[in-house]
CSV table of C-alpha atoms and ligand atoms in Angstrom, one decimal:
chain,number,residue,atom,x,y,z
A,1,MET,CA,22.5,22.3,-21.9
A,2,PRO,CA,20.6,24.7,-19.7
A,3,VAL,CA,20.5,24.2,-16.0
A,4,ILE,CA,17.3,22.2,-15.3
A,5,SER,CA,15.5,23.8,-12.4
A,6,ASN,CA,12.2,24.7,-11.0
A,7,HIS,CA,12.4,28.0,-12.8
A,8,MET,CA,12.1,26.5,-16.2
A,9,PRO,CA,8.8,26.8,-18.1
A,10,THR,CA,6.6,23.8,-17.6
A,11,ALA,CA,6.5,22.9,-21.3
A,12,GLU,CA,10.3,22.7,-21.5
A,13,LEU,CA,10.5,20.5,-18.4
A,14,GLN,CA,7.8,18.3,-19.9
A,15,ALA,CA,9.7,18.0,-23.2
A,16,LEU,CA,12.9,17.1,-21.5
A,17,ASP,CA,11.0,14.6,-19.3
A,18,ALA,CA,9.4,13.0,-22.4
A,19,ALA,CA,12.8,12.8,-24.1
A,20,HIS,CA,14.7,10.9,-21.5
A,21,HIS,CA,12.7,9.7,-18.6
A,22,MET,CA,10.9,6.3,-18.6
A,23,HIS,CA,8.0,6.3,-16.1
A,24,PRO,CA,6.7,3.4,-14.1
A,25,PHE,CA,3.2,2.2,-14.7
A,26,THR,CA,2.6,4.7,-17.4
A,27,ALA,CA,1.7,4.4,-21.1
A,28,GLY,CA,4.6,6.4,-22.6
A,29,GLY,CA,2.9,7.7,-25.8
A,30,GLU,CA,-0.1,9.0,-23.9
A,31,LEU,CA,2.2,10.8,-21.4
A,32,ALA,CA,4.4,12.3,-24.0
A,33,ALA,CA,1.4,13.7,-25.9
A,34,LYS,CA,0.0,15.3,-22.7
A,35,GLY,CA,3.1,16.2,-20.7
A,36,ALA,CA,3.7,15.0,-17.1
A,37,ARG,CA,2.6,17.2,-14.3
A,38,VAL,CA,5.7,18.6,-12.7
A,39,ILE,CA,5.7,18.8,-8.9
A,40,THR,CA,8.1,21.3,-7.5
A,41,ARG,CA,7.5,21.5,-3.8
A,42,ALA,CA,5.2,20.3,-1.0
A,43,GLU,CA,4.1,21.2,2.5
A,44,GLY,CA,1.7,19.4,4.8
A,45,VAL,CA,-0.9,17.8,2.5
A,46,TRP,CA,-0.3,20.3,-0.3
A,47,LEU,CA,1.7,19.8,-3.4
A,48,THR,CA,2.8,22.7,-5.7
A,49,ASP,CA,3.3,22.2,-9.4
A,50,SER,CA,5.4,24.1,-11.9
A,51,ASP,CA,2.5,26.3,-12.8
A,52,GLY,CA,2.0,27.3,-9.2
A,53,ASN,CA,-1.2,25.3,-8.6
A,54,ARG,CA,-1.7,24.0,-5.1
A,55,ILE,CA,-2.9,20.4,-5.2
A,56,LEU,CA,-4.4,18.5,-2.2
A,57,ASP,CA,-2.5,15.2,-2.1
A,58,GLY,CA,-5.2,12.7,-1.4
A,59,MET,CA,-2.8,9.8,-1.9
A,60,ALA,CA,0.1,10.8,0.4
A,61,GLY,CA,2.4,10.4,-2.6
A,62,LEU,CA,2.2,6.7,-3.1
A,63,TRP,CA,0.5,5.9,0.2
A,64,CYS,CA,3.7,6.8,2.0
A,65,VAL,CA,4.0,10.4,3.2
A,66,ASN,CA,2.3,9.6,6.6
A,67,ILE,CA,3.6,12.6,8.5
A,68,GLY,CA,3.0,15.0,5.6
A,69,TYR,CA,5.5,16.9,3.6
A,70,GLY,CA,8.0,19.5,4.7
A,71,ARG,CA,9.2,18.2,8.0
A,72,HIS,CA,12.6,19.8,8.4
A,73,GLU,CA,13.6,17.5,11.3
A,74,LEU,CA,14.0,14.7,8.8
A,75,ALA,CA,16.2,16.8,6.6
A,76,ASP,CA,18.3,17.8,9.5
A,77,VAL,CA,18.8,14.2,10.6
A,78,ALA,CA,19.7,13.1,7.1
A,79,ALA,CA,22.3,15.9,6.8
A,80,ARG,CA,23.8,15.1,10.2
A,81,GLN,CA,24.0,11.4,9.4
A,82,MET,CA,25.5,12.0,6.0
A,83,ARG,CA,28.3,14.0,7.6
A,84,GLU,CA,28.9,11.5,10.3
A,85,LEU,CA,28.6,8.2,8.4
A,86,PRO,CA,27.0,8.4,5.0
A,87,TYR,CA,27.2,4.7,4.2
A,88,TYR,CA,28.3,1.5,5.6
A,89,ASN,CA,26.9,-2.0,5.1
A,90,THR,CA,25.5,-4.5,7.6
A,91,PHE,CA,27.0,-7.6,5.9
A,92,PHE,CA,29.7,-9.8,7.3
A,93,GLN,CA,29.4,-9.0,11.0
A,94,THR,CA,29.3,-5.2,10.9
A,95,THR,CA,26.7,-2.8,12.0
A,96,HIS,CA,26.1,0.9,12.8
A,97,VAL,CA,24.0,2.9,15.2
A,98,PRO,CA,21.1,3.9,12.9
A,99,ALA,CA,20.4,0.3,12.0
A,100,ILE,CA,20.7,-0.8,15.6
A,101,ALA,CA,18.4,1.9,16.9
A,102,LEU,CA,15.8,1.4,14.1
A,103,ALA,CA,15.6,-2.3,14.6
A,104,ASP,CA,15.3,-1.8,18.3
A,105,LYS,CA,12.5,0.7,17.9
A,106,LEU,CA,10.6,-1.5,15.4
A,107,ALA,CA,10.8,-4.5,17.8
A,108,GLU,CA,9.3,-2.3,20.4
A,109,LEU,CA,6.4,-1.1,18.2
A,110,ALA,CA,5.6,-4.5,16.6
A,111,PRO,CA,3.2,-6.8,18.4
A,112,GLY,CA,4.0,-10.0,20.2
A,113,ASP,CA,7.3,-11.7,19.5
A,114,LEU,CA,7.9,-9.9,16.2
A,115,ASN,CA,11.3,-8.8,17.5
A,116,ASN,CA,13.7,-9.1,14.6
A,117,VAL,CA,14.3,-6.9,11.6
A,118,PHE,CA,15.8,-7.7,8.2
A,119,PHE,CA,16.3,-4.4,6.3
A,120,ALA,CA,15.7,-3.8,2.6
A,121,GLY,CA,15.6,-0.8,0.3
A,122,SER,CA,11.9,-1.1,-0.5
A,123,GLY,CA,8.7,-3.1,0.0
A,124,SER,CA,9.5,-5.2,-3.2
A,125,GLU,CA,12.9,-6.1,-1.8
A,126,ALA,CA,11.4,-7.0,1.6
A,127,ASN,CA,8.9,-9.3,0.0
A,128,ASP,CA,11.7,-11.0,-2.0
A,129,THR,CA,13.4,-11.5,1.3
A,130,ASN,CA,10.2,-13.0,2.8
A,131,LEU,CA,9.8,-15.4,-0.1
A,132,ARG,CA,13.3,-16.7,0.4
A,133,MET,CA,13.2,-16.6,4.2
A,134,VAL,CA,10.0,-18.7,4.6
A,135,ARG,CA,11.3,-21.3,2.2
A,136,THR,CA,14.7,-21.4,3.9
A,137,TYR,CA,13.0,-21.6,7.3
A,138,TRP,CA,11.1,-24.8,6.3
A,139,ALA,CA,14.2,-26.3,4.6
A,140,LEU,CA,16.2,-25.7,7.8
A,141,LYS,CA,13.4,-27.4,9.7
A,142,GLY,CA,13.9,-30.5,7.4
A,143,LYS,CA,10.8,-29.8,5.3
A,144,PRO,CA,12.2,-28.4,2.0
A,145,GLU,CA,9.1,-29.5,0.2
A,146,LYS,CA,7.1,-26.9,2.1
A,147,SER,CA,7.7,-24.2,-0.5
A,148,ILE,CA,4.5,-23.0,-2.1
A,149,ILE,CA,3.3,-19.5,-1.1
A,150,ILE,CA,-0.4,-18.8,-1.2
A,151,SER,CA,-1.4,-15.2,-2.1
A,152,ARG,CA,-4.5,-13.5,-3.5
A,153,LYS,CA,-5.6,-12.3,-6.9
A,154,ASN,CA,-5.3,-8.5,-7.3
A,155,ALA,CA,-2.9,-8.3,-4.4
A,156,TYR,CA,0.1,-5.9,-4.7
A,157,HIS,CA,3.3,-7.0,-3.1
A,158,GLY,CA,5.8,-5.1,-5.3
A,159,SER,CA,7.3,-4.9,-8.8
A,160,SER,CA,10.4,-7.2,-8.7
A,161,VAL,CA,10.1,-10.6,-10.2
A,162,GLY,CA,9.6,-12.3,-6.8
A,163,SER,CA,7.3,-9.8,-5.2
A,164,GLY,CA,5.4,-9.2,-8.5
A,165,SER,CA,4.8,-13.0,-8.6
A,166,LEU,CA,3.6,-13.0,-5.1
A,167,GLY,CA,1.2,-10.2,-6.1
A,168,GLY,CA,-1.9,-11.1,-8.1
A,169,MET,CA,-2.0,-8.3,-10.7
A,170,SER,CA,-2.9,-9.9,-14.1
A,171,GLY,CA,-1.6,-6.9,-16.0
A,172,MET,CA,1.8,-7.4,-14.4
A,173,HIS,CA,1.8,-11.2,-14.9
A,174,ALA,CA,1.2,-10.6,-18.6
A,175,GLN,CA,4.6,-9.1,-19.0
A,176,GLY,CA,8.1,-10.5,-18.5
A,177,GLY,CA,7.4,-14.1,-17.5
A,178,MET,CA,5.6,-13.8,-14.2
A,179,PRO,CA,4.5,-15.4,-11.9
A,180,ILE,CA,7.5,-17.6,-11.1
A,181,PRO,CA,6.5,-21.2,-10.1
A,182,GLY,CA,5.5,-22.1,-6.6
A,183,ILE,CA,3.0,-19.4,-6.0
A,184,ALA,CA,-0.8,-20.0,-5.9
A,185,HIS,CA,-3.4,-17.3,-5.9
A,186,ILE,CA,-6.9,-17.5,-4.3
A,187,ASN,CA,-9.7,-15.0,-4.9
A,188,GLN,CA,-9.9,-11.6,-3.2
A,189,PRO,CA,-12.7,-10.7,-0.8
A,190,ASN,CA,-14.3,-8.1,-3.1
A,191,TRP,CA,-18.0,-8.3,-2.3
A,192,TRP,CA,-19.0,-5.3,-4.4
A,193,ALA,CA,-17.6,-6.7,-7.7
A,194,GLU,CA,-17.7,-10.4,-7.1
A,195,GLY,CA,-20.3,-11.1,-4.4
A,196,GLY,CA,-23.2,-11.7,-6.7
A,197,ASP,CA,-26.4,-12.5,-4.8
A,198,MET,CA,-24.5,-13.6,-1.6
A,199,SER,CA,-24.7,-11.5,1.6
A,200,PRO,CA,-21.4,-9.8,2.4
A,201,GLU,CA,-21.0,-12.1,5.5
A,202,ASP,CA,-21.5,-15.3,3.6
A,203,PHE,CA,-19.3,-14.1,0.8
A,204,GLY,CA,-16.5,-13.2,3.3
A,205,LEU,CA,-16.6,-16.7,4.8
A,206,ALA,CA,-16.6,-18.3,1.3
A,207,ARG,CA,-13.6,-16.3,0.2
A,208,ALA,CA,-11.7,-17.0,3.4
A,209,ARG,CA,-12.4,-20.7,3.0
A,210,GLU,CA,-10.7,-20.6,-0.3
A,211,LEU,CA,-7.5,-20.5,1.8
A,212,GLU,CA,-8.5,-23.8,3.4
A,213,GLU,CA,-9.4,-25.3,0.1
A,214,ALA,CA,-6.1,-24.2,-1.4
A,215,ILE,CA,-4.1,-25.7,1.4
A,216,ASP,CA,-6.0,-29.0,1.1
A,217,ARG,CA,-5.6,-29.0,-2.7
A,218,LEU,CA,-1.9,-28.3,-2.7
A,219,GLY,CA,-1.2,-30.4,0.4
A,220,GLU,CA,-0.4,-28.8,3.8
A,221,LYS,CA,3.1,-30.3,3.7
A,222,LYS,CA,3.8,-28.4,0.5
A,223,VAL,CA,2.6,-25.0,1.7
A,224,ALA,CA,5.1,-22.7,3.2
A,225,ALA,CA,3.2,-19.5,3.8
A,226,PHE,CA,0.2,-17.3,3.1
A,227,ILE,CA,0.8,-13.6,2.3
A,228,ALA,CA,-1.8,-10.9,2.4
A,229,GLU,CA,-2.3,-7.2,2.9
A,230,PRO,CA,-4.6,-6.5,5.9
A,231,ILE,CA,-6.5,-4.2,3.5
A,232,GLN,CA,-5.7,-4.5,-0.2
A,233,GLY,CA,-4.3,-1.2,-1.2
A,234,ALA,CA,-3.3,-0.9,-4.9
A,235,GLY,CA,-6.0,-3.5,-5.7
A,236,GLY,CA,-8.6,-0.8,-5.0
A,237,VAL,CA,-8.8,-0.5,-1.2
A,238,ILE,CA,-10.8,-3.7,-1.0
A,239,VAL,CA,-12.3,-3.8,2.5
A,240,PRO,CA,-13.4,-7.4,3.2
A,241,PRO,CA,-16.7,-8.2,4.9
A,242,ASP,CA,-16.4,-8.5,8.7
A,243,SER,CA,-16.5,-12.3,8.5
A,244,TYR,CA,-13.4,-12.6,6.5
A,245,TRP,CA,-10.4,-12.1,8.8
A,246,PRO,CA,-11.7,-14.1,11.8
A,247,GLU,CA,-12.2,-17.0,9.4
A,248,ILE,CA,-8.7,-16.6,7.9
A,249,GLN,CA,-7.2,-16.6,11.4
A,250,ARG,CA,-9.2,-19.7,12.4
A,251,ILE,CA,-7.8,-21.5,9.3
A,252,CYS,CA,-4.2,-20.3,10.0
A,253,ASP,CA,-4.4,-21.5,13.6
A,254,GLU,CA,-5.3,-25.0,12.5
A,255,ARG,CA,-2.6,-25.2,9.8
A,256,GLU,CA,1.2,-25.4,10.0
A,257,ILE,CA,2.0,-22.5,7.7
A,258,LEU,CA,3.7,-19.1,8.1
A,259,LEU,CA,1.7,-15.9,7.8
A,260,ILE,CA,3.1,-12.8,6.2
A,261,ALA,CA,1.2,-9.6,6.7
A,262,ASP,CA,2.2,-7.1,4.0
A,263,GLU,CA,2.0,-3.9,6.1
A,264,VAL,CA,3.7,-1.7,3.5
A,265,ILE,CA,0.6,0.5,3.2
A,266,CYS,CA,-1.3,-0.5,6.4
A,267,GLY,CA,1.6,0.0,8.7
A,268,PHE,CA,2.5,3.0,10.7
A,269,GLY,CA,-0.9,4.4,11.4
A,270,ARG,CA,-2.7,4.2,8.1
A,271,THR,CA,-5.6,2.1,9.6
A,272,GLY,CA,-5.8,3.9,12.9
A,273,ASN,CA,-3.4,1.5,14.7
A,274,TRP,CA,0.3,1.1,14.3
A,275,PHE,CA,-0.2,-2.0,12.1
A,276,GLY,CA,-3.1,-3.1,10.0
A,277,SER,CA,-3.0,-6.7,11.2
A,278,HIS,CA,-4.0,-5.3,14.6
A,279,THR,CA,-7.0,-3.5,13.0
A,280,VAL,CA,-8.2,-6.7,11.3
A,281,GLY,CA,-7.3,-9.0,14.2
A,282,TRP,CA,-4.6,-11.1,12.5
A,283,ARG,CA,-1.4,-12.5,14.0
A,284,PRO,CA,1.3,-12.8,11.4
A,285,HIS,CA,4.8,-14.4,11.8
A,286,ILE,CA,6.4,-11.8,9.5
A,287,MET,CA,5.4,-8.3,8.6
A,288,THR,CA,6.6,-6.5,5.4
A,289,ILE,CA,7.2,-2.8,6.0
A,290,ALA,CA,8.2,0.2,3.8
A,291,LYS,CA,6.4,3.4,2.7
A,292,GLY,CA,5.2,4.9,6.0
A,293,LEU,CA,8.3,3.6,7.8
A,294,SER,CA,10.1,6.7,6.6
A,295,SER,CA,7.1,8.6,5.4
A,296,GLY,CA,8.7,8.3,2.0
A,297,TYR,CA,11.5,10.7,2.9
A,298,GLN,CA,14.1,8.0,2.2
A,299,PRO,CA,13.7,4.6,0.4
A,300,ILE,CA,13.7,1.9,3.1
A,301,GLY,CA,11.8,-1.3,3.8
A,302,GLY,CA,12.2,-4.4,5.8
A,303,SER,CA,10.7,-7.6,7.3
A,304,ILE,CA,9.8,-7.8,11.0
A,305,VAL,CA,10.2,-11.4,11.9
A,306,CYS,CA,9.0,-13.5,14.9
A,307,ASP,CA,11.5,-15.1,17.3
A,308,GLU,CA,10.9,-18.6,16.1
A,309,VAL,CA,11.6,-17.9,12.4
A,310,ALA,CA,14.5,-15.6,13.2
A,311,SER,CA,16.2,-18.1,15.4
A,312,VAL,CA,15.9,-20.9,12.8
A,313,ILE,CA,17.2,-18.6,10.1
A,314,ALA,CA,20.1,-17.6,12.4
A,315,GLY,CA,21.1,-21.3,12.6
A,316,ALA,CA,22.7,-21.1,9.1
A,317,GLU,CA,24.1,-18.5,6.8
A,318,PHE,CA,21.2,-16.8,5.0
A,319,ASN,CA,22.7,-16.0,1.6
A,320,HIS,CA,20.7,-12.9,1.1
A,321,GLY,CA,21.0,-9.1,1.5
A,322,TYR,CA,21.1,-5.8,-0.2
A,323,THR,CA,23.9,-3.2,-0.4
A,324,TYR,CA,21.5,-0.8,1.2
A,325,SER,CA,20.0,-3.1,3.9
A,326,GLY,CA,19.8,-0.8,6.9
A,327,HIS,CA,21.3,2.2,5.0
A,328,PRO,CA,22.4,4.6,7.8
A,329,VAL,CA,20.8,7.7,6.3
A,330,ALA,CA,17.5,6.0,5.5
A,331,ALA,CA,17.5,4.3,8.9
A,332,ALA,CA,18.2,7.6,10.8
A,333,VAL,CA,15.4,9.3,8.8
A,334,ALA,CA,13.0,6.5,9.5
A,335,LEU,CA,13.8,6.6,13.2
A,336,GLU,CA,13.1,10.4,13.3
A,337,ASN,CA,9.8,9.8,11.4
A,338,LEU,CA,8.8,7.2,14.0
A,339,ARG,CA,9.7,9.7,16.8
A,340,ILE,CA,7.4,12.3,15.2
A,341,LEU,CA,4.6,9.8,14.7
A,342,GLU,CA,4.8,8.8,18.4
A,343,GLU,CA,5.5,12.2,20.0
A,344,GLU,CA,2.9,14.0,18.0
A,345,LYS,CA,0.4,11.2,18.6
A,346,VAL,CA,-0.4,11.0,14.9
A,347,VAL,CA,-1.9,7.5,15.1
A,348,ASP,CA,-4.3,8.7,17.8
A,349,HIS,CA,-5.1,11.7,15.5
A,350,VAL,CA,-6.1,9.2,12.8
A,351,LEU,CA,-8.2,7.0,15.1
A,352,ASP,CA,-9.9,9.8,17.1
A,353,VAL,CA,-10.1,12.7,14.7
A,354,ALA,CA,-9.2,12.3,11.0
A,355,ALA,CA,-10.6,8.9,10.2
A,356,PRO,CA,-14.1,9.4,11.9
A,357,TYR,CA,-14.4,12.8,10.2
A,358,LEU,CA,-13.3,11.6,6.8
A,359,TRP,CA,-15.6,8.6,7.0
A,360,GLU,CA,-18.6,10.8,7.9
A,361,LYS,CA,-18.0,12.9,4.8
A,362,TRP,CA,-16.8,10.1,2.6
A,363,GLN,CA,-20.2,8.3,3.0
A,364,THR,CA,-22.0,11.3,1.7
A,365,LEU,CA,-20.5,10.6,-1.6
A,366,THR,CA,-22.8,7.6,-2.0
A,367,ASP,CA,-25.5,10.3,-2.7
A,368,HIS,CA,-23.7,11.0,-5.9
A,369,PRO,CA,-25.5,9.2,-8.8
A,370,MET,CA,-22.4,7.4,-10.0
A,371,VAL,CA,-21.1,6.1,-6.6
A,372,GLY,CA,-22.3,2.7,-5.6
A,373,GLU,CA,-20.4,2.1,-2.4
A,374,ALA,CA,-18.0,4.0,-0.2
A,375,ARG,CA,-15.6,2.0,2.0
A,376,MET,CA,-12.9,3.2,4.4
A,377,VAL,CA,-10.6,1.8,7.1
A,378,GLY,CA,-8.6,4.4,9.0
A,379,LEU,CA,-7.4,6.8,6.3
A,380,MET,CA,-7.6,4.5,3.3
A,381,GLY,CA,-10.9,4.7,1.4
A,382,SER,CA,-12.5,3.8,-1.9
A,383,LEU,CA,-15.6,4.5,-4.0
A,384,ALA,CA,-17.1,2.1,-6.5
A,385,LEU,CA,-18.3,3.8,-9.6
A,386,THR,CA,-21.3,2.4,-11.4
A,387,PRO,CA,-23.9,3.3,-13.9
A,388,ASP,CA,-26.5,1.3,-12.0
A,389,LYS,CA,-26.3,1.2,-8.2
A,390,ALA,CA,-29.1,-1.2,-7.5
A,391,ALA,CA,-27.5,-3.9,-9.7
A,392,ARG,CA,-23.9,-3.1,-8.6
A,393,ALA,CA,-23.3,-3.1,-12.4
A,394,PRO,CA,-19.9,-2.5,-13.9
A,395,PHE,CA,-19.7,-0.2,-17.0
A,396,ALA,CA,-19.9,-1.7,-20.4
A,397,ALA,CA,-16.7,0.0,-21.3
A,398,GLU,CA,-13.4,-1.6,-20.4
A,399,ALA,CA,-12.7,-1.4,-16.7
A,400,GLY,CA,-10.9,1.8,-15.8
A,401,THR,CA,-12.2,3.9,-18.7
A,402,VAL,CA,-14.6,5.9,-16.5
A,403,GLY,CA,-12.3,5.7,-13.5
A,404,TYR,CA,-9.6,7.3,-15.6
A,405,LEU,CA,-12.0,10.1,-16.7
A,406,CYS,CA,-12.7,10.8,-13.0
A,407,ARG,CA,-9.0,10.8,-12.1
A,408,GLU,CA,-8.4,13.4,-14.8
A,409,ARG,CA,-11.1,15.6,-13.4
A,410,CYS,CA,-9.6,15.2,-9.9
A,411,PHE,CA,-6.3,16.4,-11.2
A,412,ALA,CA,-7.9,19.3,-13.1
A,413,ASN,CA,-9.6,20.3,-9.8
A,414,ASN,CA,-6.3,20.1,-7.9
A,415,LEU,CA,-7.0,16.9,-6.0
A,416,VAL,CA,-4.9,13.8,-6.3
A,417,MET,CA,-7.2,10.8,-6.1
A,418,ARG,CA,-6.3,7.7,-8.0
A,419,HIS,CA,-8.5,5.2,-9.8
A,420,VAL,CA,-8.0,1.4,-9.8
A,421,GLY,CA,-10.3,0.2,-12.6
A,422,ASP,CA,-13.5,1.9,-11.8
A,423,ARG,CA,-12.8,2.4,-8.1
A,424,MET,CA,-11.6,5.8,-6.9
A,425,ILE,CA,-9.2,5.6,-4.0
A,426,ILE,CA,-7.7,7.9,-1.4
A,427,ALA,CA,-5.0,7.6,1.3
A,428,PRO,CA,-4.1,11.2,2.4
A,429,PRO,CA,-1.3,12.0,4.8
A,430,LEU,CA,-2.2,11.0,8.3
A,431,VAL,CA,-1.9,14.6,9.5
A,432,ILE,CA,-4.8,15.9,7.4
A,433,THR,CA,-7.1,18.2,9.3
A,434,PRO,CA,-10.9,18.4,9.2
A,435,ASP,CA,-10.8,21.6,7.2
A,436,GLU,CA,-8.6,19.9,4.6
A,437,ILE,CA,-11.0,17.0,4.6
A,438,ASP,CA,-13.8,19.4,3.7
A,439,ILE,CA,-11.8,20.6,0.7
A,440,LEU,CA,-11.0,17.1,-0.3
A,441,ILE,CA,-14.7,16.1,-0.3
A,442,GLU,CA,-15.8,19.2,-2.1
A,443,ARG,CA,-13.2,18.6,-4.9
A,444,ALA,CA,-14.0,14.9,-5.1
A,445,TRP,CA,-17.7,15.7,-5.6
A,446,LYS,CA,-17.0,18.2,-8.3
A,447,ALA,CA,-14.6,15.7,-10.0
A,448,LEU,CA,-17.3,13.0,-9.9
A,449,ASP,CA,-19.8,15.4,-11.4
A,450,GLU,CA,-17.5,16.3,-14.2
A,451,GLY,CA,-16.3,12.7,-14.7
A,452,MET,CA,-19.9,11.6,-15.0
A,453,ALA,CA,-20.7,14.4,-17.5
A,454,ALA,CA,-17.7,13.4,-19.6
A,455,ALA,CA,-18.8,9.7,-19.4
A,456,LYS,CA,-22.3,10.6,-20.6
A,457,GLU,CA,-21.0,12.8,-23.3
A,458,GLN,CA,-18.8,9.9,-24.6
A,459,GLY,CA,-21.7,7.4,-24.4
A,460,LEU,CA,-19.9,5.5,-21.6
A,461,PHE,CA,-22.5,5.8,-18.9
A,462,GLN,CA,-23.8,2.3,-19.8
A,463,PRO,CA,-24.0,-0.9,-17.7
A,464,ALA,CA,-22.4,-4.0,-19.0
A,465,PRO,CA,-25.0,-6.6,-20.1
A,466,ARG,CA,-25.6,-9.0,-17.2
A,467,ALA,CA,-23.6,-12.2,-17.6
B,501,PLP,C1,4.0,-0.4,-2.5
B,501,PLP,C2,3.8,-1.7,-2.0
B,501,PLP,C3,4.8,-2.7,-2.1
B,501,PLP,C4,6.1,-2.4,-2.8
B,501,PLP,O1,6.9,-1.5,-2.2
B,501,PLP,P1,8.0,-0.7,-3.1
B,501,PLP,O2,8.7,0.1,-2.0
B,501,PLP,O3,7.3,0.0,-4.1
B,501,PLP,O4,8.9,-1.8,-3.6
B,501,PLP,C5,4.6,-3.9,-1.5
B,501,PLP,N1,3.5,-4.2,-0.8
B,501,PLP,C6,2.4,-3.3,-0.8
B,501,PLP,C7,1.2,-3.6,0.0
B,501,PLP,C8,2.6,-2.0,-1.4
B,501,PLP,O5,1.6,-1.2,-1.3
């Protein structure tokens, strides 16, 4: 067995990868035929692959590398923590300094009385915690029948059985017996695809009122909580009409249910504020955090919980926890990441510099013949691809066929931009500069051109017949 290293030829690494490595959210056969792209190092917003290409990472890894790659401070903190205390748990009345300090910091950053943190190893785990915590809360309040959680179609809340069930991804629900019982899904506020002849404002109100209708249909005394991402990320960066969130908040104010904001993507500066619920004007009882919490340098997630829920949960033993809840190395790295975000005013950079500049340039992509709408909040943006802008028509081909062609052309042009169905999405590191944004836009335009040419060549530039 040779030593597997960055110095191996790409083809050999790809063959070894195909032989033994099972990839998440990937069709294995397709990947094996083509070979995975091997990323070897990264700095700032730039990835380097095993052939020496420099790739602009328009997705911040998986929406997580908020401070950018290559920050040695985080490596130093991790090494120091590993030498001092590499591991200890937080079960059974023990604790350690990194978990104390991180919880303390998060309580300071989070709004209102969100002062209590339950740690997890990931966003999926944190949402599993939330699922059990809200049900346990109502049970301890003498209302065990309040157990249904309302979520939204096309939401992404993670990949475990619990969090995947909370999510509303039909492709996931088709595999492995999901969703579990006790979860209801309402429609998403996706005006472009589903708004028909309604104005965006009316459509936003109508979609928000589905929450009210669902609570009435299920019975308020049976509903424990509503969970939502402030801006749906993996669902395609669906930015709701302006009327949506105020109406959701009105309904929530009138009903006795708990609100869970899944801030895994929106948190830690992505939307131009520390948390996305601030940006959309929503006051949750629990926030799910992960990803940008450590900028992806270590796997860590958690739930930030309001005083009322935390005090009720503290009234009994909550039989729940993960071996790595509050892992000292992950917690220390997250804390250092938050220090950098704060001291270098990265969130201000998003709000004042990067987001306005990217939005100015991003909108120009609607001049492209295949781009129907461009949306953006902070540094998360999307483009709707269409063969007929005026009709907001989807393609006749299966959703995602043309999006995939465009994603391939992005990769070929050394830009990481993802597709969700036929929406192209970006979420670059928060430290991206105007010069880098210019490069991103230039490459995106070229990839759209090439994607459209490929679609035309394959006879795919055709609108679906109107229903
Ligand atoms: C990624 C994501 C999750 C799941 O986080 P993992 O760390 O992958 O388990 C949950 N919610 C949202 C909104 C996400 O984007």
